[in-house]
Amino acid sequence: MLKKNQLYEGKAKKVFAVDDGDLLIVEYKDDVTAGNGVKKSVITGKGVINNRITNHLMQILEKAGVPTHFVKELSPSETLVKLVKIIPLEVIVRNIAAGSLAKRLGLEEGTPLSKTVLEYCYKDDALGDPMVNDYHIAAMGWASSEELEKIAAYSFKINETLSEHLKEAGVRLIDFKLEFGRLPCGDVILADEISPDTCRFWDLKTGEKLDKDRFRLDLGGVNEAYNEVLKRLLGC
Ligand code: TMP
């Protein structure tokens, strides 16, 4: 597969065109940011870890019947994916109160939610990714009601599948962020990444944080925590 020009560079990934116009190469970076890019650093090896964790989880989800953009891991930090038009929503799934939800509702971090909570944010860095609901999404035409129904159903299925899989690896899935895209045929599939950058992972026994909160909250041991998740999921 011939890697061609760079199409995009985001905070954690670069995207390249390839000779097959239906596909793209995603390259994971070691850069880490928080607070909409205000706090920045480099964590050597993070790109490789996130690439490998994402690809592992995407393949688990495919097996569970969730269509994803994953095609093939090309190198430790590069993956071939299907070209999609990203739906401009961040879909947040929550099992346990943490982060912005704990703050917004005055809940103690770690409080279990009696039902899984789904939130949508409009993907726009300049606006700070504001939270929106089904009515905003319909009014702005970001997704049709059929697409949104599918996104919600996939999100619950992803939560169920990943919660179970991670539990077997001694990891509790607290919350996470998903992005979906449309294939040229119009089908909605899971895109982007699923990694310690985009999920909250807590050790099942000790409650220790094994995700980007270690960077956000200056807890140290970021690399060690990401490596621990990789080791538990892939055994290496
Ligand atoms: P929050 O508690 O800050 O709203 O985050 C909820 C989950 O979504 C958490 O696992 C981190 C993830 N997330 C991202 O991956 N990117 C984002 O831009 C935001 C706001 C959250």
mmCIF file of C-alpha atoms and ligand atoms in Angstrom:
data_model
loop_
_atom_site.group_PDB
_atom_site.id
_atom_site.type_symbol
_atom_site.label_atom_id
_atom_site.label_comp_id
_atom_site.label_asym_id
_atom_site.label_seq_id
_atom_site.Cartn_x
_atom_site.Cartn_y
_atom_site.Cartn_z
ATOM 1 C CA MET A 1 0.000 0.000 0.000
ATOM 2 C CA LEU A 2 1.630 3.239 -1.133
ATOM 3 C CA LYS A 3 1.511 6.007 1.516
ATOM 4 C CA LYS A 4 0.880 9.326 -0.226
ATOM 5 C CA ASN A 5 0.358 12.909 0.936
ATOM 6 C CA GLN A 6 -0.662 13.880 4.479
ATOM 7 C CA LEU A 7 -4.328 14.927 4.531
ATOM 8 C CA TYR A 8 -4.661 15.981 8.130
ATOM 9 C CA GLU A 9 -2.758 16.325 11.392
ATOM 10 C CA GLY A 10 -4.715 16.276 14.632
ATOM 11 C CA LYS A 11 -3.644 16.389 18.274
ATOM 12 C CA ALA A 12 -2.862 12.669 18.478
ATOM 13 C CA LYS A 13 -2.888 11.344 14.907
ATOM 14 C CA LYS A 14 -1.871 12.065 11.311
ATOM 15 C CA VAL A 15 -3.908 10.856 8.347
ATOM 16 C CA PHE A 16 -2.413 10.012 4.942
ATOM 17 C CA ALA A 17 -3.946 9.224 1.556
ATOM 18 C CA VAL A 18 -3.035 5.930 -0.116
ATOM 19 C CA ASP A 19 -3.195 4.783 -3.722
ATOM 20 C CA ASP A 20 -6.571 3.101 -3.035
ATOM 21 C CA GLY A 21 -8.995 6.045 -2.737
ATOM 22 C CA ASP A 22 -11.366 4.109 -0.421
ATOM 23 C CA LEU A 23 -8.704 3.765 2.267
ATOM 24 C CA LEU A 24 -6.475 5.916 4.507
ATOM 25 C CA ILE A 25 -3.454 5.407 6.732
ATOM 26 C CA VAL A 26 -3.699 6.640 10.326
ATOM 27 C CA GLU A 27 -0.421 7.266 12.143
ATOM 28 C CA TYR A 28 -0.577 7.600 15.915
ATOM 29 C CA LYS A 29 1.622 10.284 17.513
ATOM 30 C CA ASP A 30 3.343 10.411 20.900
ATOM 31 C CA ASP A 31 1.915 13.897 21.540
ATOM 32 C CA VAL A 32 -0.549 14.202 24.389
ATOM 33 C CA THR A 33 -2.846 17.161 25.015
ATOM 34 C CA ALA A 34 -5.558 18.028 27.505
ATOM 35 C CA GLY A 35 -7.976 20.891 28.066
ATOM 36 C CA ASN A 36 -8.590 21.382 24.317
ATOM 37 C CA GLY A 37 -4.854 21.560 23.574
ATOM 38 C CA VAL A 38 -3.915 23.955 26.411
ATOM 39 C CA LYS A 39 -1.748 21.370 28.201
ATOM 40 C CA LYS A 40 0.764 19.567 25.958
ATOM 41 C CA SER A 41 3.518 16.986 26.297
ATOM 42 C CA VAL A 42 5.118 14.017 24.566
ATOM 43 C CA ILE A 43 4.903 10.497 25.932
ATOM 44 C CA THR A 44 7.417 8.332 24.120
ATOM 45 C CA GLY A 45 5.781 5.128 22.933
ATOM 46 C CA LYS A 46 2.185 6.326 23.382
ATOM 47 C CA GLY A 47 1.476 6.227 19.628
ATOM 48 C CA VAL A 48 2.445 2.578 19.387
ATOM 49 C CA ILE A 49 0.444 1.637 22.486
ATOM 50 C CA ASN A 50 -2.706 3.458 21.323
ATOM 51 C CA ASN A 51 -2.459 2.001 17.824
ATOM 52 C CA ARG A 52 -2.165 -1.526 19.164
ATOM 53 C CA ILE A 53 -4.891 -1.184 21.822
ATOM 54 C CA THR A 54 -7.295 0.447 19.330
ATOM 55 C CA ASN A 55 -6.752 -2.265 16.729
ATOM 56 C CA HIS A 56 -7.203 -5.023 19.286
ATOM 57 C CA LEU A 57 -10.477 -3.542 20.528
ATOM 58 C CA MET A 58 -11.766 -2.741 17.016
ATOM 59 C CA GLN A 59 -11.294 -6.418 16.068
ATOM 60 C CA ILE A 60 -13.163 -7.549 19.203
ATOM 61 C CA LEU A 61 -16.009 -5.205 18.223
ATOM 62 C CA GLU A 62 -16.098 -6.442 14.608
ATOM 63 C CA LYS A 63 -16.488 -9.995 15.964
ATOM 64 C CA ALA A 64 -19.353 -8.771 18.159
ATOM 65 C CA GLY A 65 -21.142 -7.371 15.082
ATOM 66 C CA VAL A 66 -20.158 -3.689 15.254
ATOM 67 C CA PRO A 67 -18.825 -2.481 11.878
ATOM 68 C CA THR A 68 -15.583 -0.494 12.218
ATOM 69 C CA HIS A 69 -13.141 1.328 9.948
ATOM 70 C CA PHE A 70 -10.291 -1.074 10.838
ATOM 71 C CA VAL A 71 -8.659 -2.815 7.864
ATOM 72 C CA LYS A 72 -5.097 -3.803 8.798
ATOM 73 C CA GLU A 73 -2.252 -2.876 11.155
ATOM 74 C CA LEU A 74 0.634 -1.800 8.907
ATOM 75 C CA SER A 75 3.316 -1.064 11.493
ATOM 76 C CA PRO A 76 3.471 -0.550 15.277
ATOM 77 C CA SER A 77 2.129 3.002 14.881
ATOM 78 C CA GLU A 78 0.276 2.892 11.517
ATOM 79 C CA THR A 79 -3.050 1.375 10.521
ATOM 80 C CA LEU A 80 -4.957 1.081 7.281
ATOM 81 C CA VAL A 81 -8.576 2.169 7.718
ATOM 82 C CA LYS A 82 -11.654 2.694 5.547
ATOM 83 C CA LEU A 83 -12.257 6.242 4.344
ATOM 84 C CA VAL A 84 -15.366 7.694 5.994
ATOM 85 C CA LYS A 85 -16.941 11.091 6.297
ATOM 86 C CA ILE A 86 -16.795 11.726 10.035
ATOM 87 C CA ILE A 87 -20.137 12.584 11.650
ATOM 88 C CA PRO A 88 -19.251 15.705 13.701
ATOM 89 C CA LEU A 89 -20.260 14.260 17.063
ATOM 90 C CA GLU A 90 -18.340 12.931 20.031
ATOM 91 C CA VAL A 91 -20.451 10.187 21.550
ATOM 92 C CA ILE A 92 -19.705 9.755 25.247
ATOM 93 C CA VAL A 93 -20.784 6.608 27.078
ATOM 94 C CA ARG A 94 -20.712 6.552 30.885
ATOM 95 C CA ASN A 95 -21.077 3.721 33.387
ATOM 96 C CA ILE A 96 -19.614 5.440 36.473
ATOM 97 C CA ALA A 97 -19.646 9.144 37.344
ATOM 98 C CA ALA A 98 -16.260 10.752 36.631
ATOM 99 C CA GLY A 99 -14.742 13.743 34.865
ATOM 100 C CA SER A 100 -17.093 16.399 33.559
ATOM 101 C CA LEU A 101 -20.258 14.511 34.572
ATOM 102 C CA ALA A 102 -19.164 14.244 38.221
ATOM 103 C CA LYS A 103 -18.383 17.979 38.172
ATOM 104 C CA ARG A 104 -21.579 19.042 36.359
ATOM 105 C CA LEU A 105 -23.955 17.052 38.584
ATOM 106 C CA GLY A 106 -21.977 17.331 41.839
ATOM 107 C CA LEU A 107 -21.472 13.569 42.067
ATOM 108 C CA GLU A 108 -18.583 11.914 43.836
ATOM 109 C CA GLU A 109 -16.199 10.393 41.306
ATOM 110 C CA GLY A 110 -16.770 6.630 41.249
ATOM 111 C CA THR A 111 -20.532 6.788 41.894
ATOM 112 C CA PRO A 112 -22.123 4.026 39.778
ATOM 113 C CA LEU A 113 -24.852 5.213 37.392
ATOM 114 C CA SER A 114 -28.029 3.097 37.607
ATOM 115 C CA LYS A 115 -28.328 3.249 33.800
ATOM 116 C CA THR A 116 -25.688 3.776 31.115
ATOM 117 C CA VAL A 117 -25.624 7.459 30.131
ATOM 118 C CA LEU A 118 -25.125 8.579 26.523
ATOM 119 C CA GLU A 119 -24.053 12.146 25.734
ATOM 120 C CA TYR A 120 -23.354 13.896 22.437
ATOM 121 C CA CYS A 121 -20.930 16.779 21.888
ATOM 122 C CA TYR A 122 -20.618 18.782 18.677
ATOM 123 C CA LYS A 123 -17.054 18.356 17.381
ATOM 124 C CA ASP A 124 -15.775 21.904 17.151
ATOM 125 C CA ASP A 125 -12.545 22.849 18.953
ATOM 126 C CA ALA A 126 -13.221 26.597 18.577
ATOM 127 C CA LEU A 127 -16.527 26.169 20.445
ATOM 128 C CA GLY A 128 -14.998 23.773 22.995
ATOM 129 C CA ASP A 129 -17.034 20.756 21.759
ATOM 130 C CA PRO A 130 -20.373 21.836 23.323
ATOM 131 C CA MET A 131 -22.813 19.219 24.550
ATOM 132 C CA VAL A 132 -25.879 18.857 22.300
ATOM 133 C CA ASN A 133 -28.979 16.670 22.249
ATOM 134 C CA ASP A 134 -31.035 14.810 19.600
ATOM 135 C CA TYR A 135 -32.953 17.974 18.747
ATOM 136 C CA HIS A 136 -29.817 20.026 18.051
ATOM 137 C CA ILE A 137 -28.435 17.170 15.948
ATOM 138 C CA ALA A 138 -31.651 16.957 13.891
ATOM 139 C CA ALA A 139 -31.986 20.746 13.554
ATOM 140 C CA MET A 140 -28.373 21.128 12.386
ATOM 141 C CA GLY A 141 -28.585 18.086 10.102
ATOM 142 C CA TRP A 142 -25.446 16.486 11.607
ATOM 143 C CA ALA A 143 -27.088 13.043 11.501
ATOM 144 C CA SER A 144 -30.528 11.726 10.512
ATOM 145 C CA SER A 145 -32.772 10.211 13.179
ATOM 146 C CA GLU A 146 -32.139 6.757 11.651
ATOM 147 C CA GLU A 147 -28.383 7.320 11.842
ATOM 148 C CA LEU A 148 -28.610 8.556 15.421
ATOM 149 C CA GLU A 149 -30.660 5.487 16.408
ATOM 150 C CA LYS A 150 -27.969 3.295 14.887
ATOM 151 C CA ILE A 151 -25.199 5.272 16.633
ATOM 152 C CA ALA A 152 -26.941 4.840 19.999
ATOM 153 C CA ALA A 153 -27.510 1.107 19.446
ATOM 154 C CA TYR A 154 -23.872 0.580 18.396
ATOM 155 C CA SER A 155 -22.661 2.642 21.380
ATOM 156 C CA PHE A 156 -24.562 0.445 23.864
ATOM 157 C CA LYS A 157 -23.326 -2.709 22.133
ATOM 158 C CA ILE A 158 -19.734 -1.379 22.207
ATOM 159 C CA ASN A 159 -20.119 -0.603 25.923
ATOM 160 C CA GLU A 160 -21.422 -4.092 26.690
ATOM 161 C CA THR A 161 -18.708 -5.821 24.628
ATOM 162 C CA LEU A 162 -15.783 -3.721 25.857
ATOM 163 C CA SER A 163 -16.897 -3.691 29.526
ATOM 164 C CA GLU A 164 -16.945 -7.507 29.519
ATOM 165 C CA HIS A 165 -13.663 -7.847 27.626
ATOM 166 C CA LEU A 166 -11.838 -5.338 29.835
ATOM 167 C CA LYS A 167 -13.237 -6.880 33.009
ATOM 168 C CA GLU A 168 -11.579 -10.169 32.050
ATOM 169 C CA ALA A 169 -8.306 -8.193 31.844
ATOM 170 C CA GLY A 170 -8.868 -6.690 35.319
ATOM 171 C CA VAL A 171 -9.904 -3.272 33.981
ATOM 172 C CA ARG A 172 -13.111 -1.371 34.775
ATOM 173 C CA LEU A 173 -14.550 0.685 31.911
ATOM 174 C CA ILE A 174 -15.710 3.932 33.527
ATOM 175 C CA ASP A 175 -16.528 6.018 30.431
ATOM 176 C CA PHE A 176 -15.308 6.573 26.879
ATOM 177 C CA LYS A 177 -15.671 8.630 23.715
ATOM 178 C CA LEU A 178 -16.589 7.296 20.268
ATOM 179 C CA GLU A 179 -16.706 8.779 16.787
ATOM 180 C CA PHE A 180 -18.663 7.409 13.846
ATOM 181 C CA GLY A 181 -18.408 7.994 10.107
ATOM 182 C CA ARG A 182 -20.305 7.327 6.890
ATOM 183 C CA LEU A 183 -18.919 5.059 4.177
ATOM 184 C CA PRO A 184 -19.479 6.224 0.567
ATOM 185 C CA CYS A 185 -22.502 3.829 0.476
ATOM 186 C CA GLY A 186 -23.982 5.720 3.451
ATOM 187 C CA ASP A 187 -23.541 2.992 6.084
ATOM 188 C CA VAL A 188 -22.516 4.265 9.526
ATOM 189 C CA ILE A 189 -19.431 2.592 11.044
ATOM 190 C CA LEU A 190 -17.226 3.124 14.101
ATOM 191 C CA ALA A 191 -14.134 5.255 13.344
ATOM 192 C CA ASP A 192 -11.337 7.014 15.266
ATOM 193 C CA GLU A 193 -9.646 5.298 18.236
ATOM 194 C CA ILE A 194 -10.434 3.473 21.466
ATOM 195 C CA SER A 195 -7.457 3.869 23.781
ATOM 196 C CA PRO A 196 -6.381 5.199 27.190
ATOM 197 C CA ASP A 197 -6.529 8.662 25.522
ATOM 198 C CA THR A 198 -10.270 8.316 24.882
ATOM 199 C CA CYS A 199 -11.452 6.078 27.716
ATOM 200 C CA ARG A 200 -11.309 6.045 31.504
ATOM 201 C CA PHE A 201 -9.871 2.721 32.637
ATOM 202 C CA TRP A 202 -9.598 1.898 36.337
ATOM 203 C CA ASP A 203 -7.896 -1.135 37.827
ATOM 204 C CA LEU A 204 -10.727 -3.497 38.794
ATOM 205 C CA LYS A 205 -9.237 -4.284 42.225
ATOM 206 C CA THR A 206 -7.462 -1.108 43.338
ATOM 207 C CA GLY A 207 -9.325 1.597 41.391
ATOM 208 C CA GLU A 208 -5.985 2.973 40.157
ATOM 209 C CA LYS A 209 -6.333 5.170 37.068
ATOM 210 C CA LEU A 210 -4.843 3.581 33.925
ATOM 211 C CA ASP A 211 -5.664 6.313 31.391
ATOM 212 C CA LYS A 212 -5.133 9.914 30.303
ATOM 213 C CA ASP A 213 -6.406 11.245 33.641
ATOM 214 C CA ARG A 214 -2.860 10.493 34.880
ATOM 215 C CA PHE A 215 -1.705 13.266 32.507
ATOM 216 C CA ARG A 216 -4.727 15.562 32.993
ATOM 217 C CA LEU A 217 -4.371 15.424 36.788
ATOM 218 C CA ASP A 218 -0.526 15.345 36.912
ATOM 219 C CA LEU A 219 -0.503 11.981 38.649
ATOM 220 C CA GLY A 220 2.667 10.754 36.885
ATOM 221 C CA GLY A 221 3.230 7.235 35.576
ATOM 222 C CA VAL A 222 1.370 7.904 32.302
ATOM 223 C CA ASN A 223 3.583 5.652 30.186
ATOM 224 C CA GLU A 224 3.494 2.871 32.798
ATOM 225 C CA ALA A 225 -0.321 3.005 32.982
ATOM 226 C CA TYR A 226 -0.763 2.871 29.177
ATOM 227 C CA ASN A 227 1.734 -0.026 29.008
ATOM 228 C CA GLU A 228 -0.151 -1.860 31.740
ATOM 229 C CA VAL A 229 -3.397 -1.703 29.712
ATOM 230 C CA LEU A 230 -1.554 -2.962 26.624
ATOM 231 C CA LYS A 231 0.026 -5.814 28.604
ATOM 232 C CA ARG A 232 -3.274 -6.870 30.154
ATOM 233 C CA LEU A 233 -5.106 -6.828 26.794
ATOM 234 C CA LEU A 234 -2.456 -8.204 24.452
ATOM 235 C CA GLY A 235 -0.093 -9.932 26.890
ATOM 236 C CA CYS A 236 2.912 -7.905 25.757
HETATM 237 P P1 TMP B 1 -15.325 13.996 30.258
HETATM 238 O O1 TMP B 1 -15.667 13.416 31.602
HETATM 239 O O2 TMP B 1 -14.168 14.929 30.270
HETATM 240 O O3 TMP B 1 -16.531 14.579 29.587
HETATM 241 O O4 TMP B 1 -14.858 12.764 29.325
HETATM 242 C C1 TMP B 1 -15.654 11.609 29.164
HETATM 243 C C2 TMP B 1 -14.872 10.548 28.406
HETATM 244 O O5 TMP B 1 -14.665 10.936 27.047
HETATM 245 C C3 TMP B 1 -13.489 10.280 28.977
HETATM 246 O O6 TMP B 1 -13.229 8.877 28.900
HETATM 247 C C4 TMP B 1 -12.544 11.013 28.068
HETATM 248 C C5 TMP B 1 -13.284 11.028 26.748
HETATM 249 N N1 TMP B 1 -13.074 12.247 25.991
HETATM 250 C C6 TMP B 1 -12.282 12.248 24.838
HETATM 251 O O7 TMP B 1 -11.752 11.218 24.449
HETATM 252 N N2 TMP B 1 -12.125 13.425 24.149
HETATM 253 C C7 TMP B 1 -12.718 14.581 24.530
HETATM 254 O O8 TMP B 1 -12.535 15.612 23.854
HETATM 255 C C8 TMP B 1 -13.542 14.577 25.709
HETATM 256 C C9 TMP B 1 -14.210 15.828 26.190
HETATM 257 C C10 TMP B 1 -13.682 13.406 26.399
#
